[in-house]
Amino acid sequence: MVAVAKQENNPTSIGVTQYLDREYWTWAVNDPNGAALLQQDAGTILTYLVQRLEAGGGEVVEAYGIIHDKDEREVWSEAQQALVMEPKPAHLHAVIKFKNRSKSAPIARLADLLGVEPQYVEKPKAGRYAHDNMLSYLTHAKYADKHQYAPAEVATVRGPDYLGIDAQRREAWLKGRAHLKKKRVAEDFEDMRDRVLQGEITRDQIMLTDELFDIYSRHQREIDDALSAYGQRRAYRAAANLRAGAFSTHVVFVHGDAGIGKTRFATDFITASINAANAHGERWQVYRAATGNPLDDWRGEEVLLLDDLRASAMDANDWLLLLDPYNASPAKARYRNKGEVAPRLIVITATIEPVEFFYYARQKGNVDEALDQFIRRLASVVKVFRADDINRYLVQHIGKIEPYEWHQCSLPAAAHSPGVNGNMYHQAVGSRELTYGPETSAEHDAESAVVELLSGLAVRSPDVPLAMAAGGAS
């Protein structure tokens, strides 16, 4: 087929992969007969390809082919705003072996004879088992994560019957899965670590994705270090932006009876906030604090959820520092203190209103601060309640906080509202209530309450043009 001097460029075997659409084959794009041929089985198509190669001077001694019509691929779904699996279009896989190099040709020439672009014709990789590996790929024998095709689906056009080859090599191919998987994990590890350091992969994704978790299980220490490093960098950047006035922490307190749906509402609001930030290229994440030592595992996440956290979980001074909208401060942790904590959004849920909550918080620690110093750190208070058998949400933005006078209460417990015991807090002047800013109070359904809170967050984070993401509340 070619001059002897250039035969070293001729592969003795090749792999061919191509979709079965006529536009990908030069001999079918304008020929109805060619297009019809592509609708036939793998053996019919491969027989025609072998004829074209031999008409060009080649001599084929082995030819095996299969149509892969059950493969899947990962694609981005705009509707779901996530990666999803979809069926891959049917395509032909073929392995062709020539008698020798003189009966083969360079890749470009072979591609021309086959009627495809050169990138769809593959030379075997280096190694004594390269051709064998190409044969095993026809059924995905070494790839446990891919659809397993039956050996009988492989058409034999030249050479020993593929069923016999599979019977002889199947055990070795299955043993090769572990080696191949280990090799792929090693190759994927560096890419995964880089993506972790860029914030593109989170711990949640690792734990919930089989492929990522498999890599993590083999490189746990290195990936944990990468997650920690990214978290520290994210925290330091946030603290620097807070000090520079780029944003101020937005604190929302959600309260209502047990089982009323506070956590669900808080989660919906947080999800909408993260989606809005992500729509502008941000990578916000949420940290759900534990009931004990709440900041132990915090790694710089932009959103902090304190769900049903007891007021006594932190000292009064720690509460004051954490909720300060304009200053970042070190936070206590069990083993070593964290760097500066500067979340964009803090959401607190409780069964009691903020006045009572922070009264209890104020009791822990040697802090002589007025109660309004805690309350004024909140941006909004949401009361979840039921009216006409549906949940309603009273959103109140903190206004001017009037000072309180406190004394030991002599009234019996029964005289207090539920959840408030005798000798607990009691207002000194009549039934005066905390001013949440009644001029900005409004009753909502869940969707409009989320929009109301998101608008407040947008004011506190002007450096991120927050807007409701597609499919969110509007």
Tab-separated table of C-alpha atoms in Angstrom:
chain	number	residue	atom	x	y	z
A	1	MET	CA	0.000	0.000	0.000
A	2	VAL	CA	2.868	2.397	0.787
A	3	ALA	CA	6.616	2.608	0.270
A	4	VAL	CA	8.668	0.249	2.469
A	5	ALA	CA	10.640	3.153	3.966
A	6	LYS	CA	7.525	4.541	5.601
A	7	GLN	CA	5.995	1.285	6.809
A	8	GLU	CA	6.982	1.998	10.417
A	9	ASN	CA	4.058	4.466	10.466
A	10	ASN	CA	1.608	1.742	9.551
A	11	PRO	CA	-0.251	0.266	12.546
A	12	THR	CA	-0.794	-3.484	12.550
A	13	SER	CA	-4.144	-3.042	14.289
A	14	ILE	CA	-6.611	-0.183	14.798
A	15	GLY	CA	-9.765	0.666	16.691
A	16	VAL	CA	-12.616	2.503	14.985
A	17	THR	CA	-15.334	4.393	16.842
A	18	GLN	CA	-18.074	6.394	15.163
A	19	TYR	CA	-21.747	7.315	15.479
A	20	LEU	CA	-24.136	5.668	13.041
A	21	ASP	CA	-25.356	8.961	11.613
A	22	ARG	CA	-24.740	9.368	7.876
A	23	GLU	CA	-23.063	12.763	8.318
A	24	TYR	CA	-20.077	11.089	10.006
A	25	TRP	CA	-19.320	8.758	7.063
A	26	THR	CA	-18.114	10.175	3.717
A	27	TRP	CA	-19.580	7.286	1.741
A	28	ALA	CA	-23.017	7.704	3.329
A	29	VAL	CA	-23.518	11.453	3.647
A	30	ASN	CA	-24.873	11.845	0.092
A	31	ASP	CA	-25.721	8.240	-0.710
A	32	PRO	CA	-29.097	6.798	0.365
A	33	ASN	CA	-27.710	3.274	0.038
A	34	GLY	CA	-24.860	4.125	2.382
A	35	ALA	CA	-27.270	5.693	4.855
A	36	ALA	CA	-29.400	2.543	4.705
A	37	LEU	CA	-26.329	0.396	5.374
A	38	LEU	CA	-25.741	2.240	8.645
A	39	GLN	CA	-29.125	1.019	9.853
A	40	GLN	CA	-27.983	-2.608	9.548
A	41	ASP	CA	-26.249	-4.790	12.153
A	42	ALA	CA	-22.577	-4.503	13.143
A	43	GLY	CA	-21.525	-7.466	10.989
A	44	THR	CA	-23.005	-5.966	7.812
A	45	ILE	CA	-21.394	-2.565	8.409
A	46	LEU	CA	-18.015	-4.048	9.345
A	47	THR	CA	-18.010	-6.310	6.275
A	48	TYR	CA	-18.365	-3.236	4.063
A	49	LEU	CA	-15.546	-1.437	5.913
A	50	VAL	CA	-13.227	-4.427	5.445
A	51	GLN	CA	-14.060	-4.486	1.741
A	52	ARG	CA	-13.085	-0.810	1.428
A	53	LEU	CA	-9.773	-1.412	3.229
A	54	GLU	CA	-8.924	-4.393	1.035
A	55	ALA	CA	-9.958	-2.539	-2.106
A	56	GLY	CA	-7.308	0.021	-1.128
A	57	GLY	CA	-4.594	-2.621	-0.900
A	58	GLY	CA	-4.865	-3.773	2.685
A	59	GLU	CA	-5.081	-7.331	3.969
A	60	VAL	CA	-7.257	-7.778	7.041
A	61	VAL	CA	-6.759	-10.925	9.142
A	62	GLU	CA	-9.041	-10.033	12.085
A	63	ALA	CA	-12.135	-7.836	12.223
A	64	TYR	CA	-14.593	-7.605	15.118
A	65	GLY	CA	-17.368	-5.098	15.634
A	66	ILE	CA	-20.302	-4.256	17.904
A	67	ILE	CA	-22.934	-1.536	18.097
A	68	HIS	CA	-22.998	0.129	21.524
A	69	ASP	CA	-26.575	1.293	22.012
A	70	LYS	CA	-26.823	1.194	25.819
A	71	ASP	CA	-23.999	3.560	26.807
A	72	GLU	CA	-24.684	6.691	28.867
A	73	ARG	CA	-22.985	10.059	29.139
A	74	GLU	CA	-23.021	12.887	31.674
A	75	VAL	CA	-24.551	16.161	30.459
A	76	TRP	CA	-25.626	19.449	32.039
A	77	SER	CA	-29.378	19.864	32.554
A	78	GLU	CA	-30.563	23.476	32.485
A	79	ALA	CA	-33.927	22.423	33.910
A	80	GLN	CA	-32.415	20.597	36.888
A	81	GLN	CA	-29.312	22.801	37.144
A	82	ALA	CA	-27.213	19.677	37.623
A	83	LEU	CA	-25.253	17.006	35.789
A	84	VAL	CA	-27.532	14.157	34.683
A	85	MET	CA	-27.077	10.919	32.769
A	86	GLU	CA	-28.585	10.506	29.308
A	87	PRO	CA	-28.319	7.724	26.677
A	88	LYS	CA	-25.410	8.133	24.299
A	89	PRO	CA	-26.291	7.865	20.586
A	90	ALA	CA	-25.709	4.412	19.109
A	91	HIS	CA	-22.204	4.008	17.711
A	92	LEU	CA	-19.959	1.377	16.163
A	93	HIS	CA	-16.842	-0.007	17.850
A	94	ALA	CA	-14.559	-2.097	15.636
A	95	VAL	CA	-11.144	-3.682	16.081
A	96	ILE	CA	-9.260	-4.494	12.860
A	97	LYS	CA	-5.913	-6.282	12.526
A	98	PHE	CA	-3.755	-6.372	9.380
A	99	LYS	CA	-1.486	-9.180	8.198
A	100	ASN	CA	1.604	-6.984	8.652
A	101	ARG	CA	2.691	-3.370	8.309
A	102	SER	CA	3.124	-3.639	4.561
A	103	LYS	CA	-0.526	-4.611	4.281
A	104	SER	CA	-1.613	-1.622	6.396
A	105	ALA	CA	-1.255	2.147	5.872
A	106	PRO	CA	-0.782	5.376	7.855
A	107	ILE	CA	-3.739	6.459	9.990
A	108	ALA	CA	-4.759	9.252	7.603
A	109	ARG	CA	-4.943	6.839	4.677
A	110	LEU	CA	-6.869	4.219	6.679
A	111	ALA	CA	-9.334	6.868	7.813
A	112	ASP	CA	-9.863	7.936	4.217
A	113	LEU	CA	-10.566	4.356	3.162
A	114	LEU	CA	-12.966	3.837	6.082
A	115	GLY	CA	-14.713	7.138	5.331
A	116	VAL	CA	-14.222	8.813	8.744
A	117	GLU	CA	-12.089	11.602	10.184
A	118	PRO	CA	-8.604	10.482	11.379
A	119	GLN	CA	-9.389	11.216	15.054
A	120	TYR	CA	-11.900	8.356	15.025
A	121	VAL	CA	-9.228	5.805	14.074
A	122	GLU	CA	-7.091	4.795	17.064
A	123	LYS	CA	-3.699	3.098	17.154
A	124	PRO	CA	-3.174	0.633	20.023
A	125	LYS	CA	-1.413	2.033	23.056
A	126	ALA	CA	2.069	0.788	23.890
A	127	GLY	CA	2.408	-2.623	25.517
A	128	ARG	CA	2.137	-6.297	24.665
A	129	TYR	CA	-1.539	-6.423	25.637
A	130	ALA	CA	-2.632	-3.363	23.657
A	131	HIS	CA	-4.544	-5.323	21.009
A	132	ASP	CA	-6.034	-7.574	23.693
A	133	ASN	CA	-7.255	-4.515	25.595
A	134	MET	CA	-8.999	-3.223	22.482
A	135	LEU	CA	-10.769	-6.569	22.109
A	136	SER	CA	-11.920	-6.496	25.754
A	137	TYR	CA	-13.359	-3.014	25.318
A	138	LEU	CA	-15.878	-4.283	22.758
A	139	THR	CA	-17.926	-5.727	25.635
A	140	HIS	CA	-16.553	-3.389	28.376
A	141	ALA	CA	-15.229	-6.497	30.130
A	142	LYS	CA	-12.643	-4.488	32.105
A	143	TYR	CA	-14.931	-1.535	32.810
A	144	ALA	CA	-17.346	-2.423	35.609
A	145	ASP	CA	-18.863	1.080	35.583
A	146	LYS	CA	-19.979	0.756	31.936
A	147	HIS	CA	-22.774	-1.303	30.422
A	148	GLN	CA	-21.709	-4.931	30.005
A	149	TYR	CA	-22.418	-6.171	26.475
A	150	ALA	CA	-22.761	-9.886	25.776
A	151	PRO	CA	-19.921	-11.511	23.779
A	152	ALA	CA	-22.535	-12.842	21.365
A	153	GLU	CA	-23.298	-9.242	20.338
A	154	VAL	CA	-19.807	-8.903	18.812
A	155	ALA	CA	-19.720	-9.712	15.085
A	156	THR	CA	-16.729	-11.657	13.726
A	157	VAL	CA	-15.930	-10.756	10.084
A	158	ARG	CA	-12.315	-12.001	9.952
A	159	GLY	CA	-10.268	-14.192	12.305
A	160	PRO	CA	-11.160	-16.576	15.155
A	161	ASP	CA	-14.707	-16.350	16.490
A	162	TYR	CA	-14.998	-13.682	19.181
A	163	LEU	CA	-16.948	-16.055	21.437
A	164	GLY	CA	-13.872	-18.299	21.601
A	165	ILE	CA	-11.575	-15.354	22.331
A	166	ASP	CA	-13.883	-14.187	25.115
A	167	ALA	CA	-14.032	-17.671	26.631
A	168	GLN	CA	-10.226	-17.855	26.710
A	169	ARG	CA	-9.586	-14.299	27.923
A	170	ARG	CA	-12.624	-13.539	30.124
A	171	GLU	CA	-10.979	-14.499	33.421
A	172	ALA	CA	-7.877	-12.434	32.651
A	173	TRP	CA	-10.016	-9.493	31.546
A	174	LEU	CA	-12.017	-9.550	34.782
A	175	LYS	CA	-8.796	-9.648	36.818
A	176	GLY	CA	-7.616	-6.682	34.792
A	177	ARG	CA	-10.512	-4.597	36.135
A	178	ALA	CA	-8.749	-3.960	39.440
A	179	HIS	CA	-5.501	-2.903	37.738
A	180	LEU	CA	-7.323	-0.665	35.297
A	181	LYS	CA	-9.430	0.865	38.050
A	182	LYS	CA	-6.327	1.571	40.140
A	183	LYS	CA	-4.623	3.190	37.157
A	184	ARG	CA	-7.646	5.354	36.395
A	185	VAL	CA	-7.936	6.381	40.048
A	186	ALA	CA	-4.277	7.453	40.073
A	187	GLU	CA	-4.811	9.517	36.925
A	188	ASP	CA	-8.048	11.042	38.239
A	189	PHE	CA	-6.668	11.855	41.699
A	190	GLU	CA	-4.559	14.827	40.625
A	191	ASP	CA	-7.481	16.282	38.675
A	192	MET	CA	-9.820	15.781	41.632
A	193	ARG	CA	-7.416	17.420	44.089
A	194	ASP	CA	-7.044	20.430	41.793
A	195	ARG	CA	-10.815	20.757	41.527
A	196	VAL	CA	-11.167	20.542	45.326
A	197	LEU	CA	-8.610	23.350	45.713
A	198	GLN	CA	-10.668	25.453	43.287
A	199	GLY	CA	-13.890	24.785	45.217
A	200	GLU	CA	-15.438	22.869	42.318
A	201	ILE	CA	-15.879	19.673	44.357
A	202	THR	CA	-17.332	19.674	47.881
A	203	ARG	CA	-17.229	17.088	50.653
A	204	ASP	CA	-20.944	16.393	50.138
A	205	GLN	CA	-20.329	15.634	46.467
A	206	ILE	CA	-17.478	13.288	47.361
A	207	MET	CA	-19.566	11.339	49.854
A	208	LEU	CA	-22.584	11.096	47.557
A	209	THR	CA	-20.816	10.264	44.271
A	210	ASP	CA	-19.531	6.715	43.821
A	211	GLU	CA	-16.690	7.645	41.469
A	212	LEU	CA	-15.433	10.516	43.633
A	213	PHE	CA	-15.735	8.472	46.814
A	214	ASP	CA	-13.708	5.660	45.249
A	215	ILE	CA	-10.853	8.094	44.571
A	216	TYR	CA	-11.255	9.602	48.051
A	217	SER	CA	-11.037	6.170	49.698
A	218	ARG	CA	-7.582	5.674	48.157
A	219	HIS	CA	-6.274	9.203	48.805
A	220	GLN	CA	-8.201	10.236	51.908
A	221	ARG	CA	-5.437	12.165	53.679
A	222	GLU	CA	-4.425	14.167	50.598
A	223	ILE	CA	-7.999	15.106	49.703
A	224	ASP	CA	-8.839	15.975	53.325
A	225	ASP	CA	-5.812	18.275	53.309
A	226	ALA	CA	-7.036	19.867	50.059
A	227	LEU	CA	-10.535	20.391	51.497
A	228	SER	CA	-9.049	21.947	54.630
A	229	ALA	CA	-6.701	24.184	52.634
A	230	TYR	CA	-9.511	25.434	50.415
A	231	GLY	CA	-11.698	26.074	53.464
A	232	GLN	CA	-8.991	28.122	55.188
A	233	ARG	CA	-8.344	30.178	52.081
A	234	ARG	CA	-12.057	30.781	51.611
A	235	ALA	CA	-12.404	31.876	55.248
A	236	TYR	CA	-9.441	34.282	55.073
A	237	ARG	CA	-10.754	35.813	51.852
A	238	ALA	CA	-14.200	36.275	53.379
A	239	ALA	CA	-12.753	37.930	56.483
A	240	ALA	CA	-10.690	40.292	54.302
A	241	ASN	CA	-13.768	41.214	52.241
A	242	LEU	CA	-15.793	41.815	55.423
A	243	ARG	CA	-13.130	44.118	56.833
A	244	ALA	CA	-12.989	45.956	53.500
A	245	GLY	CA	-16.740	46.556	53.629
A	246	ALA	CA	-17.541	44.418	50.578
A	247	PHE	CA	-20.374	42.763	52.518
A	248	SER	CA	-21.845	42.456	56.012
A	249	THR	CA	-23.154	39.279	57.613
A	250	HIS	CA	-26.902	38.769	57.226
A	251	VAL	CA	-28.494	37.050	60.241
A	252	VAL	CA	-32.023	35.606	60.042
A	253	PHE	CA	-33.812	34.151	63.090
A	254	VAL	CA	-36.667	31.726	62.320
A	255	HIS	CA	-38.943	30.665	65.184
A	256	GLY	CA	-42.185	28.764	65.663
A	257	ASP	CA	-43.707	25.747	67.354
A	258	ALA	CA	-41.996	22.370	67.155
A	259	GLY	CA	-42.853	20.564	63.908
A	260	ILE	CA	-44.257	23.670	62.237
A	261	GLY	CA	-41.743	23.587	59.355
A	262	LYS	CA	-38.981	25.969	60.445
A	263	THR	CA	-36.146	23.797	59.168
A	264	ARG	CA	-37.802	23.250	55.800
A	265	PHE	CA	-38.348	26.972	55.353
A	266	ALA	CA	-34.776	27.754	56.432
A	267	THR	CA	-33.468	25.158	53.967
A	268	ASP	CA	-35.595	26.594	51.140
A	269	PHE	CA	-34.260	30.079	51.839
A	270	ILE	CA	-30.671	28.852	51.982
A	271	THR	CA	-31.096	26.898	48.733
A	272	ALA	CA	-32.522	29.962	46.984
A	273	SER	CA	-29.612	32.075	48.279
A	274	ILE	CA	-26.992	29.595	47.090
A	275	ASN	CA	-28.686	29.233	43.690
A	276	ALA	CA	-28.824	33.006	43.292
A	277	ALA	CA	-25.112	33.302	44.111
A	278	ASN	CA	-24.188	30.376	41.869
A	279	ALA	CA	-26.026	32.013	38.971
A	280	HIS	CA	-23.345	34.724	39.100
A	281	GLY	CA	-20.375	32.380	39.218
A	282	GLU	CA	-20.071	32.144	43.008
A	283	ARG	CA	-19.648	28.784	44.748
A	284	TRP	CA	-21.489	29.252	48.023
A	285	GLN	CA	-21.801	26.260	50.350
A	286	VAL	CA	-23.742	25.639	53.553
A	287	TYR	CA	-22.427	24.401	56.892
A	288	ARG	CA	-24.935	22.712	59.211
A	289	ALA	CA	-23.691	23.113	62.744
A	290	ALA	CA	-23.759	20.264	65.254
A	291	THR	CA	-25.576	20.760	68.545
A	292	GLY	CA	-22.331	20.453	70.521
A	293	ASN	CA	-19.180	22.397	69.592
A	294	PRO	CA	-21.046	23.912	66.640
A	295	LEU	CA	-18.047	25.349	64.783
A	296	ASP	CA	-15.717	22.347	65.069
A	297	ASP	CA	-16.120	21.288	61.424
A	298	TRP	CA	-16.666	24.703	59.839
A	299	ARG	CA	-14.395	25.186	56.806
A	300	GLY	CA	-15.189	28.652	55.565
A	301	GLU	CA	-18.665	27.921	54.146
A	302	GLU	CA	-20.525	31.080	53.166
A	303	VAL	CA	-23.800	30.005	54.785
A	304	LEU	CA	-24.096	28.867	58.399
A	305	LEU	CA	-27.252	27.016	59.544
A	306	LEU	CA	-27.785	26.769	63.295
A	307	ASP	CA	-30.800	24.482	63.306
A	308	ASP	CA	-32.478	24.063	66.712
A	309	LEU	CA	-29.182	24.902	68.377
A	310	ARG	CA	-29.536	25.504	72.101
A	311	ALA	CA	-28.738	28.994	73.299
A	312	SER	CA	-26.288	27.445	75.774
A	313	ALA	CA	-24.276	25.786	72.960
A	314	MET	CA	-21.926	28.810	72.999
A	315	ASP	CA	-20.890	31.407	75.563
A	316	ALA	CA	-22.618	34.752	75.408
A	317	ASN	CA	-19.469	36.461	74.164
A	318	ASP	CA	-19.088	33.896	71.382
A	319	TRP	CA	-22.658	34.617	70.263
A	320	LEU	CA	-21.937	38.332	70.174
A	321	LEU	CA	-18.776	37.834	68.143
A	322	LEU	CA	-20.321	35.338	65.705
A	323	LEU	CA	-23.383	37.469	64.957
A	324	ASP	CA	-21.475	40.746	64.546
A	325	PRO	CA	-22.411	41.863	61.009
A	326	TYR	CA	-19.304	43.988	60.451
A	327	ASN	CA	-16.395	42.246	62.151
A	328	ALA	CA	-14.782	38.821	61.794
A	329	SER	CA	-13.530	37.158	64.956
A	330	PRO	CA	-11.828	33.868	65.841
A	331	ALA	CA	-14.292	31.177	66.892
A	332	LYS	CA	-13.760	28.565	69.581
A	333	ALA	CA	-13.555	24.901	68.629
A	334	ARG	CA	-12.907	21.786	70.693
A	335	TYR	CA	-9.363	21.034	69.532
A	336	ARG	CA	-8.096	24.318	68.169
A	337	ASN	CA	-9.694	27.663	67.529
A	338	LYS	CA	-10.771	28.501	64.004
A	339	GLY	CA	-9.459	31.427	62.048
A	340	GLU	CA	-11.693	34.402	61.577
A	341	VAL	CA	-15.333	33.493	60.963
A	342	ALA	CA	-17.110	35.676	58.416
A	343	PRO	CA	-20.111	33.926	56.830
A	344	ARG	CA	-22.320	35.773	54.388
A	345	LEU	CA	-25.509	34.374	55.868
A	346	ILE	CA	-26.387	32.917	59.264
A	347	VAL	CA	-29.787	31.270	59.747
A	348	ILE	CA	-30.924	30.334	63.265
A	349	THR	CA	-34.026	28.226	63.952
A	350	ALA	CA	-35.624	27.860	67.392
A	351	THR	CA	-38.925	27.090	69.073
A	352	ILE	CA	-38.731	30.291	71.112
A	353	GLU	CA	-38.587	33.903	70.044
A	354	PRO	CA	-35.212	35.695	69.927
A	355	VAL	CA	-35.757	37.675	73.154
A	356	GLU	CA	-36.141	34.488	75.171
A	357	PHE	CA	-33.416	32.671	73.183
A	358	PHE	CA	-30.789	35.295	73.846
A	359	TYR	CA	-31.895	35.699	77.436
A	360	TYR	CA	-30.746	32.114	77.953
A	361	ALA	CA	-27.619	32.717	75.861
A	362	ARG	CA	-26.792	35.732	78.000
A	363	GLN	CA	-26.738	33.560	81.123
A	364	LYS	CA	-23.740	31.537	79.943
A	365	GLY	CA	-20.472	33.362	80.325
A	366	ASN	CA	-19.429	36.348	82.313
A	367	VAL	CA	-20.940	38.972	80.007
A	368	ASP	CA	-22.668	42.060	81.285
A	369	GLU	CA	-24.288	43.133	78.020
A	370	ALA	CA	-27.809	44.411	77.558
A	371	LEU	CA	-30.107	41.979	75.764
A	372	ASP	CA	-30.646	44.403	72.915
A	373	GLN	CA	-26.952	43.986	71.998
A	374	PHE	CA	-27.845	40.463	70.853
A	375	ILE	CA	-31.100	41.408	69.140
A	376	ARG	CA	-29.676	44.314	67.156
A	377	ARG	CA	-27.283	41.889	65.418
A	378	LEU	CA	-30.230	40.202	63.690
A	379	ALA	CA	-31.311	41.440	60.269
A	380	SER	CA	-34.718	39.749	60.143
A	381	VAL	CA	-36.988	37.622	62.297
A	382	VAL	CA	-39.417	35.134	60.751
A	383	LYS	CA	-42.309	33.746	62.767
A	384	VAL	CA	-43.739	30.516	61.300
A	385	PHE	CA	-47.369	29.854	62.248
A	386	ARG	CA	-50.521	28.237	60.899
A	387	ALA	CA	-53.598	30.166	59.790
A	388	ASP	CA	-56.595	28.579	58.058
A	389	ASP	CA	-54.710	25.280	58.131
A	390	ILE	CA	-51.774	26.567	56.059
A	391	ASN	CA	-48.352	27.815	57.068
A	392	ARG	CA	-47.818	31.547	57.099
A	393	TYR	CA	-44.596	33.502	57.602
A	394	LEU	CA	-44.393	36.834	59.398
A	395	VAL	CA	-41.187	38.530	58.249
A	396	GLN	CA	-40.042	41.337	60.540
A	397	HIS	CA	-36.947	43.411	59.936
A	398	ILE	CA	-35.155	44.615	63.028
A	399	GLY	CA	-35.800	48.254	63.690
A	400	LYS	CA	-34.863	50.433	66.639
A	401	ILE	CA	-34.230	48.329	69.744
A	402	GLU	CA	-35.534	49.864	72.935
A	403	PRO	CA	-33.601	49.046	76.107
A	404	TYR	CA	-34.980	46.511	78.575
A	405	GLU	CA	-35.061	46.515	82.337
A	406	TRP	CA	-34.948	43.090	83.902
A	407	HIS	CA	-35.717	41.774	87.374
A	408	GLN	CA	-36.339	38.473	89.088
A	409	CYS	CA	-39.899	37.538	88.266
A	410	SER	CA	-42.203	36.736	91.183
A	411	LEU	CA	-45.107	35.543	89.060
A	412	PRO	CA	-45.880	31.821	88.956
A	413	ALA	CA	-44.878	29.863	85.885
A	414	ALA	CA	-48.511	29.505	84.790
A	415	ALA	CA	-48.743	33.270	84.367
A	416	HIS	CA	-46.095	33.268	81.653
A	417	SER	CA	-46.388	32.398	77.999
A	418	PRO	CA	-45.499	28.783	77.041
A	419	GLY	CA	-41.815	28.016	77.248
A	420	VAL	CA	-41.068	30.720	79.826
A	421	ASN	CA	-40.563	29.509	83.401
A	422	GLY	CA	-40.932	31.333	86.674
A	423	ASN	CA	-37.911	33.365	87.782
A	424	MET	CA	-36.985	33.776	84.094
A	425	TYR	CA	-37.051	36.954	82.091
A	426	HIS	CA	-39.860	39.428	82.618
A	427	GLN	CA	-40.323	42.947	81.326
A	428	ALA	CA	-40.195	45.664	83.936
A	429	VAL	CA	-42.697	47.983	82.306
A	430	GLY	CA	-46.135	46.512	81.677
A	431	SER	CA	-46.369	44.321	78.571
A	432	ARG	CA	-43.961	46.332	76.439
A	433	GLU	CA	-42.674	44.238	73.523
A	434	LEU	CA	-39.460	44.330	71.544
A	435	THR	CA	-39.577	46.635	68.536
A	436	TYR	CA	-38.844	44.502	65.458
A	437	GLY	CA	-39.728	47.323	63.131
A	438	PRO	CA	-43.498	47.028	62.660
A	439	GLU	CA	-43.391	49.429	59.737
A	440	THR	CA	-41.587	46.723	57.744
A	441	SER	CA	-43.459	43.676	59.036
A	442	ALA	CA	-45.379	41.650	56.476
A	443	GLU	CA	-47.164	38.306	56.349
A	444	HIS	CA	-46.220	35.970	53.497
A	445	ASP	CA	-46.547	32.518	52.059
A	446	ALA	CA	-43.296	30.538	51.943
A	447	GLU	CA	-42.337	31.586	48.427
A	448	SER	CA	-42.791	35.326	48.905
A	449	ALA	CA	-41.109	35.161	52.334
A	450	VAL	CA	-38.001	33.695	50.665
A	451	VAL	CA	-38.027	36.517	48.107
A	452	GLU	CA	-38.363	39.092	50.903
A	453	LEU	CA	-35.388	37.666	52.796
A	454	LEU	CA	-33.311	37.307	49.644
A	455	SER	CA	-33.749	40.999	48.914
A	456	GLY	CA	-32.322	41.756	52.346
A	457	LEU	CA	-29.374	39.455	51.734
A	458	ALA	CA	-28.725	41.217	48.427
A	459	VAL	CA	-28.418	44.523	50.306
A	460	ARG	CA	-25.922	43.001	52.741
A	461	SER	CA	-23.873	41.405	49.909
A	462	PRO	CA	-23.715	44.137	47.257
A	463	ASP	CA	-20.526	42.635	45.768
A	464	VAL	CA	-22.574	39.642	44.538
A	465	PRO	CA	-25.473	40.651	42.234
A	466	LEU	CA	-27.948	38.248	43.815
A	467	ALA	CA	-31.081	37.412	41.855
A	468	MET	CA	-33.523	34.530	41.925
A	469	ALA	CA	-32.173	31.663	39.830
A	470	ALA	CA	-34.340	30.071	37.175
A	471	GLY	CA	-36.859	27.747	38.744
A	472	GLY	CA	-36.640	29.448	42.132
A	473	ALA	CA	-39.197	31.552	43.873
A	474	SER	CA	-40.135	34.741	42.108
